[in-house]
Amino acid sequence: TGTAHVWISNDSGNRTIVANQCHWDGVALSSDDIAALRDCRILHLDGTGGQLAVQAAQIVRRNGGTVFVDAGSPKVATAQLIELADVFSFPERFARQFFGIDDVTRAGQKVLEMGARATICTQGERGAIVFDSDVMTRIPAVEVVTVDSTGAGDVFCGGVLAGLLQGHDLHQASKFGAAAAAFKCQHVGNRDGLPEFNDIIKSLE
């Protein structure tokens, strides 16, 4: 089991994370896991899990589901997961960490060239960029007073996933994500700041 300490700045709401990652050696998918993955509409992965994550993504793709990868930083199986991703989301620092470049537009194009069907680059208070085939769309952040940014990226992805499950396209779903992340940043802590679906709808009206 992984553990993490999260330190929050009172001045800016920014956070620093010191983490001890979990280990996946000897872990395998059970028959129940495989059955569930075959029926999965959207599989959300964060890049950890190595070949276990790759196997899960392969099962979902074979059975018509959507694979959504939220890559906070490069992992052992990142390249394989890019190939399997219907949506590959990455923060702008990932461009340098994985590709060795600072140009997030080029990084987004490289992700598509590697096989992802669409990709999102998140840029914190500057919003996000959606790369869908030959179309690049900027999604503005919702302006709020940030008191705690912990989990904002995760909540953004949760909002995108909720939007996709509601039948919206990736661009509209990304607006859901931006609204969800903004709502969370106005609250201290991970769970207390999670918005309800109606909160997101109202903020977009």
PDB file of C-alpha atoms in Angstrom:
ATOM      1  CA  THR A   1       0.000   0.000   0.000  1.00  0.00           C
ATOM      2  CA  GLY A   2       1.365   3.382  -0.969  1.00  0.00           C
ATOM      3  CA  THR A   3       1.431   6.329   1.427  1.00  0.00           C
ATOM      4  CA  ALA A   4       1.856  10.059   0.928  1.00  0.00           C
ATOM      5  CA  HIS A   5       2.319  13.212   3.007  1.00  0.00           C
ATOM      6  CA  VAL A   6       0.786  16.348   1.482  1.00  0.00           C
ATOM      7  CA  TRP A   7       2.035  19.773   2.602  1.00  0.00           C
ATOM      8  CA  ILE A   8      -0.134  22.808   1.807  1.00  0.00           C
ATOM      9  CA  SER A   9       1.110  26.399   1.547  1.00  0.00           C
ATOM     10  CA  ASN A  10      -1.126  28.806   3.485  1.00  0.00           C
ATOM     11  CA  ASP A  11      -0.006  31.635   1.200  1.00  0.00           C
ATOM     12  CA  SER A  12      -0.759  30.131  -2.207  1.00  0.00           C
ATOM     13  CA  GLY A  13      -2.771  26.955  -1.666  1.00  0.00           C
ATOM     14  CA  ASN A  14      -0.106  25.015  -3.599  1.00  0.00           C
ATOM     15  CA  ARG A  15       1.008  21.630  -2.322  1.00  0.00           C
ATOM     16  CA  THR A  16       4.091  19.443  -2.097  1.00  0.00           C
ATOM     17  CA  ILE A  17       3.724  15.666  -2.001  1.00  0.00           C
ATOM     18  CA  VAL A  18       6.218  13.229  -0.479  1.00  0.00           C
ATOM     19  CA  ALA A  19       5.158   9.728  -1.467  1.00  0.00           C
ATOM     20  CA  ASN A  20       6.124   6.101  -0.963  1.00  0.00           C
ATOM     21  CA  GLN A  21       4.811   4.204  -3.982  1.00  0.00           C
ATOM     22  CA  CYS A  22       3.168   0.815  -3.682  1.00  0.00           C
ATOM     23  CA  HIS A  23       4.630  -2.308  -5.323  1.00  0.00           C
ATOM     24  CA  TRP A  24       2.832  -4.463  -7.885  1.00  0.00           C
ATOM     25  CA  ASP A  25       5.113  -7.494  -7.926  1.00  0.00           C
ATOM     26  CA  GLY A  26       3.132 -10.740  -7.705  1.00  0.00           C
ATOM     27  CA  VAL A  27      -0.249  -9.046  -8.226  1.00  0.00           C
ATOM     28  CA  ALA A  28      -2.466 -10.558 -10.940  1.00  0.00           C
ATOM     29  CA  LEU A  29      -5.964  -9.963 -12.295  1.00  0.00           C
ATOM     30  CA  SER A  30      -8.511 -12.440 -10.938  1.00  0.00           C
ATOM     31  CA  SER A  31     -11.259 -13.991 -13.036  1.00  0.00           C
ATOM     32  CA  ASP A  32     -13.697 -11.562 -11.381  1.00  0.00           C
ATOM     33  CA  ASP A  33     -11.428  -8.629 -12.319  1.00  0.00           C
ATOM     34  CA  ILE A  34     -11.321  -9.779 -15.929  1.00  0.00           C
ATOM     35  CA  ALA A  35     -15.101 -10.229 -16.062  1.00  0.00           C
ATOM     36  CA  ALA A  36     -15.603  -6.705 -14.682  1.00  0.00           C
ATOM     37  CA  LEU A  37     -13.138  -5.232 -17.168  1.00  0.00           C
ATOM     38  CA  ARG A  38     -15.000  -6.840 -20.063  1.00  0.00           C
ATOM     39  CA  ASP A  39     -18.125  -4.910 -19.022  1.00  0.00           C
ATOM     40  CA  CYS A  40     -16.266  -1.671 -18.219  1.00  0.00           C
ATOM     41  CA  ARG A  41     -17.480   1.474 -20.033  1.00  0.00           C
ATOM     42  CA  ILE A  42     -14.510   3.650 -18.998  1.00  0.00           C
ATOM     43  CA  LEU A  43     -11.305   2.446 -17.325  1.00  0.00           C
ATOM     44  CA  HIS A  44      -9.375   5.141 -15.467  1.00  0.00           C
ATOM     45  CA  LEU A  45      -5.649   4.485 -14.964  1.00  0.00           C
ATOM     46  CA  ASP A  46      -2.952   6.698 -13.459  1.00  0.00           C
ATOM     47  CA  GLY A  47      -0.034   4.939 -15.129  1.00  0.00           C
ATOM     48  CA  THR A  48       0.968   2.797 -12.156  1.00  0.00           C
ATOM     49  CA  GLY A  49       0.611  -0.961 -12.099  1.00  0.00           C
ATOM     50  CA  GLY A  50       3.002  -1.790 -14.924  1.00  0.00           C
ATOM     51  CA  GLN A  51       1.905  -4.777 -16.996  1.00  0.00           C
ATOM     52  CA  LEU A  52      -1.163  -5.222 -14.803  1.00  0.00           C
ATOM     53  CA  ALA A  53      -2.449  -1.847 -16.051  1.00  0.00           C
ATOM     54  CA  VAL A  54      -1.514  -2.713 -19.636  1.00  0.00           C
ATOM     55  CA  GLN A  55      -3.417  -5.995 -19.417  1.00  0.00           C
ATOM     56  CA  ALA A  56      -6.475  -4.238 -18.002  1.00  0.00           C
ATOM     57  CA  ALA A  57      -6.367  -1.609 -20.757  1.00  0.00           C
ATOM     58  CA  GLN A  58      -6.089  -4.293 -23.431  1.00  0.00           C
ATOM     59  CA  ILE A  59      -9.160  -6.116 -22.098  1.00  0.00           C
ATOM     60  CA  VAL A  60     -11.257  -2.934 -21.992  1.00  0.00           C
ATOM     61  CA  ARG A  61     -10.223  -1.876 -25.510  1.00  0.00           C
ATOM     62  CA  ARG A  62     -10.960  -5.343 -26.937  1.00  0.00           C
ATOM     63  CA  ASN A  63     -14.458  -5.206 -25.486  1.00  0.00           C
ATOM     64  CA  GLY A  64     -15.356  -1.743 -26.749  1.00  0.00           C
ATOM     65  CA  GLY A  65     -14.701   0.265 -23.584  1.00  0.00           C
ATOM     66  CA  THR A  66     -12.809   3.545 -23.234  1.00  0.00           C
ATOM     67  CA  VAL A  67      -9.327   3.736 -21.685  1.00  0.00           C
ATOM     68  CA  PHE A  68      -8.559   7.019 -19.899  1.00  0.00           C
ATOM     69  CA  VAL A  69      -4.981   7.451 -18.632  1.00  0.00           C
ATOM     70  CA  ASP A  70      -4.118  10.273 -16.218  1.00  0.00           C
ATOM     71  CA  ALA A  71      -0.309  10.325 -16.281  1.00  0.00           C
ATOM     72  CA  GLY A  72       0.992  12.523 -13.498  1.00  0.00           C
ATOM     73  CA  SER A  73       4.553  11.489 -14.304  1.00  0.00           C
ATOM     74  CA  PRO A  74       6.245   8.874 -16.510  1.00  0.00           C
ATOM     75  CA  LYS A  75       5.960   5.280 -15.267  1.00  0.00           C
ATOM     76  CA  VAL A  76       7.390   1.947 -16.424  1.00  0.00           C
ATOM     77  CA  ALA A  77       4.472   1.196 -18.761  1.00  0.00           C
ATOM     78  CA  THR A  78       3.706   4.755 -19.892  1.00  0.00           C
ATOM     79  CA  ALA A  79       4.648   4.191 -23.546  1.00  0.00           C
ATOM     80  CA  GLN A  80       2.439   1.088 -23.775  1.00  0.00           C
ATOM     81  CA  LEU A  81      -0.476   2.874 -22.124  1.00  0.00           C
ATOM     82  CA  ILE A  82      -0.204   5.788 -24.557  1.00  0.00           C
ATOM     83  CA  GLU A  83      -0.728   3.307 -27.393  1.00  0.00           C
ATOM     84  CA  LEU A  84      -3.845   1.925 -25.686  1.00  0.00           C
ATOM     85  CA  ALA A  85      -5.340   5.229 -24.501  1.00  0.00           C
ATOM     86  CA  ASP A  86      -8.532   6.650 -25.921  1.00  0.00           C
ATOM     87  CA  VAL A  87      -7.723   9.736 -23.836  1.00  0.00           C
ATOM     88  CA  PHE A  88      -4.242  10.395 -22.404  1.00  0.00           C
ATOM     89  CA  SER A  89      -4.107  13.272 -19.903  1.00  0.00           C
ATOM     90  CA  PHE A  90      -0.797  14.751 -18.756  1.00  0.00           C
ATOM     91  CA  PRO A  91       0.401  17.833 -16.833  1.00  0.00           C
ATOM     92  CA  GLU A  92       2.728  20.192 -18.697  1.00  0.00           C
ATOM     93  CA  ARG A  93       5.780  19.021 -16.718  1.00  0.00           C
ATOM     94  CA  PHE A  94       5.303  15.597 -18.326  1.00  0.00           C
ATOM     95  CA  ALA A  95       6.503  17.051 -21.654  1.00  0.00           C
ATOM     96  CA  ARG A  96      10.013  17.527 -20.280  1.00  0.00           C
ATOM     97  CA  GLN A  97      10.013  14.418 -18.094  1.00  0.00           C
ATOM     98  CA  PHE A  98       8.969  12.022 -20.860  1.00  0.00           C
ATOM     99  CA  PHE A  99       9.894  13.705 -24.138  1.00  0.00           C
ATOM    100  CA  GLY A 100      12.674  16.032 -22.971  1.00  0.00           C
ATOM    101  CA  ILE A 101      10.950  19.115 -24.413  1.00  0.00           C
ATOM    102  CA  ASP A 102       9.163  22.164 -22.993  1.00  0.00           C
ATOM    103  CA  ASP A 103       6.765  22.593 -25.926  1.00  0.00           C
ATOM    104  CA  VAL A 104       3.470  21.118 -24.680  1.00  0.00           C
ATOM    105  CA  THR A 105       1.883  21.493 -28.110  1.00  0.00           C
ATOM    106  CA  ARG A 106       4.576  19.299 -29.627  1.00  0.00           C
ATOM    107  CA  ALA A 107       4.277  16.894 -26.677  1.00  0.00           C
ATOM    108  CA  GLY A 108       0.540  16.570 -27.304  1.00  0.00           C
ATOM    109  CA  GLN A 109       1.200  15.832 -30.962  1.00  0.00           C
ATOM    110  CA  LYS A 110       3.801  13.219 -30.016  1.00  0.00           C
ATOM    111  CA  VAL A 111       1.298  11.471 -27.748  1.00  0.00           C
ATOM    112  CA  LEU A 112      -1.126  11.267 -30.674  1.00  0.00           C
ATOM    113  CA  GLU A 113       1.649   9.986 -32.947  1.00  0.00           C
ATOM    114  CA  MET A 114       2.346   7.219 -30.406  1.00  0.00           C
ATOM    115  CA  GLY A 115      -1.217   5.950 -30.714  1.00  0.00           C
ATOM    116  CA  ALA A 116      -3.490   7.792 -28.278  1.00  0.00           C
ATOM    117  CA  ARG A 117      -6.805   8.748 -29.878  1.00  0.00           C
ATOM    118  CA  ALA A 118      -6.943  12.060 -27.989  1.00  0.00           C
ATOM    119  CA  THR A 119      -4.899  13.793 -25.333  1.00  0.00           C
ATOM    120  CA  ILE A 120      -5.257  16.560 -22.762  1.00  0.00           C
ATOM    121  CA  CYS A 121      -2.454  18.710 -21.353  1.00  0.00           C
ATOM    122  CA  THR A 122      -3.419  20.283 -18.009  1.00  0.00           C
ATOM    123  CA  GLN A 123      -1.847  23.632 -17.116  1.00  0.00           C
ATOM    124  CA  GLY A 124      -3.217  24.427 -13.667  1.00  0.00           C
ATOM    125  CA  GLU A 125      -4.584  27.955 -13.385  1.00  0.00           C
ATOM    126  CA  ARG A 126      -4.078  28.405 -17.152  1.00  0.00           C
ATOM    127  CA  GLY A 127      -6.571  25.673 -17.963  1.00  0.00           C
ATOM    128  CA  ALA A 128      -5.966  22.795 -20.352  1.00  0.00           C
ATOM    129  CA  ILE A 129      -5.371  21.991 -24.005  1.00  0.00           C
ATOM    130  CA  VAL A 130      -7.316  19.235 -25.746  1.00  0.00           C
ATOM    131  CA  PHE A 131      -5.688  17.562 -28.754  1.00  0.00           C
ATOM    132  CA  ASP A 132      -8.223  15.585 -30.760  1.00  0.00           C
ATOM    133  CA  SER A 133      -6.899  14.457 -34.137  1.00  0.00           C
ATOM    134  CA  ASP A 134      -5.922  17.646 -36.010  1.00  0.00           C
ATOM    135  CA  VAL A 135      -7.916  19.919 -33.687  1.00  0.00           C
ATOM    136  CA  MET A 136      -6.325  21.705 -30.715  1.00  0.00           C
ATOM    137  CA  THR A 137      -8.752  23.378 -28.304  1.00  0.00           C
ATOM    138  CA  ARG A 138      -7.860  25.517 -25.290  1.00  0.00           C
ATOM    139  CA  ILE A 139     -10.084  24.995 -22.253  1.00  0.00           C
ATOM    140  CA  PRO A 140      -9.865  28.017 -19.927  1.00  0.00           C
ATOM    141  CA  ALA A 141      -9.639  27.535 -16.185  1.00  0.00           C
ATOM    142  CA  VAL A 142     -12.467  28.885 -14.033  1.00  0.00           C
ATOM    143  CA  GLU A 143     -11.117  31.821 -12.013  1.00  0.00           C
ATOM    144  CA  VAL A 144     -11.412  31.248  -8.264  1.00  0.00           C
ATOM    145  CA  VAL A 145      -9.484  32.046  -5.089  1.00  0.00           C
ATOM    146  CA  THR A 146      -7.460  28.891  -4.437  1.00  0.00           C
ATOM    147  CA  VAL A 147      -7.099  27.774  -0.830  1.00  0.00           C
ATOM    148  CA  ASP A 148      -5.920  24.202  -1.507  1.00  0.00           C
ATOM    149  CA  SER A 149      -4.910  22.768  -4.888  1.00  0.00           C
ATOM    150  CA  THR A 150      -4.459  19.236  -3.558  1.00  0.00           C
ATOM    151  CA  GLY A 151      -6.232  16.787  -5.830  1.00  0.00           C
ATOM    152  CA  ALA A 152      -7.240  19.416  -8.397  1.00  0.00           C
ATOM    153  CA  GLY A 153      -5.767  17.388 -11.251  1.00  0.00           C
ATOM    154  CA  ASP A 154      -7.562  14.249 -10.096  1.00  0.00           C
ATOM    155  CA  VAL A 155     -10.844  16.139  -9.764  1.00  0.00           C
ATOM    156  CA  PHE A 156     -10.334  17.594 -13.244  1.00  0.00           C
ATOM    157  CA  CYS A 157     -10.067  14.059 -14.625  1.00  0.00           C
ATOM    158  CA  GLY A 158     -13.086  12.984 -12.580  1.00  0.00           C
ATOM    159  CA  GLY A 159     -15.079  15.818 -14.123  1.00  0.00           C
ATOM    160  CA  VAL A 160     -13.950  14.838 -17.621  1.00  0.00           C
ATOM    161  CA  LEU A 161     -14.942  11.228 -16.974  1.00  0.00           C
ATOM    162  CA  ALA A 162     -18.346  12.284 -15.622  1.00  0.00           C
ATOM    163  CA  GLY A 163     -18.907  14.380 -18.728  1.00  0.00           C
ATOM    164  CA  LEU A 164     -17.961  11.504 -21.026  1.00  0.00           C
ATOM    165  CA  LEU A 165     -20.279   9.144 -19.172  1.00  0.00           C
ATOM    166  CA  GLN A 166     -23.074  11.681 -19.707  1.00  0.00           C
ATOM    167  CA  GLY A 167     -22.467  11.430 -23.455  1.00  0.00           C
ATOM    168  CA  HIS A 168     -20.623  14.720 -23.993  1.00  0.00           C
ATOM    169  CA  ASP A 169     -17.695  14.996 -26.375  1.00  0.00           C
ATOM    170  CA  LEU A 170     -14.170  15.426 -24.987  1.00  0.00           C
ATOM    171  CA  HIS A 171     -14.170  19.218 -25.358  1.00  0.00           C
ATOM    172  CA  GLN A 172     -17.379  19.704 -23.391  1.00  0.00           C
ATOM    173  CA  ALA A 173     -16.329  17.048 -20.878  1.00  0.00           C
ATOM    174  CA  SER A 174     -13.065  18.964 -20.338  1.00  0.00           C
ATOM    175  CA  LYS A 175     -15.111  22.042 -19.434  1.00  0.00           C
ATOM    176  CA  PHE A 176     -16.826  19.873 -16.819  1.00  0.00           C
ATOM    177  CA  GLY A 177     -13.367  18.944 -15.559  1.00  0.00           C
ATOM    178  CA  ALA A 178     -12.230  22.565 -15.328  1.00  0.00           C
ATOM    179  CA  ALA A 179     -15.358  23.529 -13.390  1.00  0.00           C
ATOM    180  CA  ALA A 180     -14.954  20.580 -11.016  1.00  0.00           C
ATOM    181  CA  ALA A 181     -11.289  21.412 -10.349  1.00  0.00           C
ATOM    182  CA  ALA A 182     -12.130  25.067  -9.650  1.00  0.00           C
ATOM    183  CA  PHE A 183     -14.830  24.061  -7.169  1.00  0.00           C
ATOM    184  CA  LYS A 184     -12.398  21.777  -5.344  1.00  0.00           C
ATOM    185  CA  CYS A 185      -9.642  24.444  -5.128  1.00  0.00           C
ATOM    186  CA  GLN A 186     -11.948  26.658  -3.059  1.00  0.00           C
ATOM    187  CA  HIS A 187     -12.052  24.059  -0.263  1.00  0.00           C
ATOM    188  CA  VAL A 188      -9.419  22.568   2.040  1.00  0.00           C
ATOM    189  CA  GLY A 189      -8.908  18.822   1.774  1.00  0.00           C
ATOM    190  CA  ASN A 190      -9.592  16.243  -0.882  1.00  0.00           C
ATOM    191  CA  ARG A 191     -13.083  15.032  -0.046  1.00  0.00           C
ATOM    192  CA  ASP A 192     -14.745  18.143   1.398  1.00  0.00           C
ATOM    193  CA  GLY A 193     -14.090  20.017  -1.831  1.00  0.00           C
ATOM    194  CA  LEU A 194     -15.564  17.444  -4.202  1.00  0.00           C
ATOM    195  CA  PRO A 195     -18.479  18.939  -6.130  1.00  0.00           C
ATOM    196  CA  GLU A 196     -21.781  17.277  -6.874  1.00  0.00           C
ATOM    197  CA  PHE A 197     -22.710  16.931 -10.536  1.00  0.00           C
ATOM    198  CA  ASN A 198     -25.333  19.701 -10.200  1.00  0.00           C
ATOM    199  CA  ASP A 199     -22.673  22.041  -8.774  1.00  0.00           C
ATOM    200  CA  ILE A 200     -20.745  21.671 -12.023  1.00  0.00           C
ATOM    201  CA  ILE A 201     -23.844  22.223 -14.172  1.00  0.00           C
ATOM    202  CA  LYS A 202     -24.720  25.427 -12.293  1.00  0.00           C
ATOM    203  CA  SER A 203     -21.187  26.791 -12.592  1.00  0.00           C
ATOM    204  CA  LEU A 204     -21.309  26.338 -16.379  1.00  0.00           C
ATOM    205  CA  GLU A 205     -24.646  28.126 -16.833  1.00  0.00           C
TER     206      GLU A 205
END
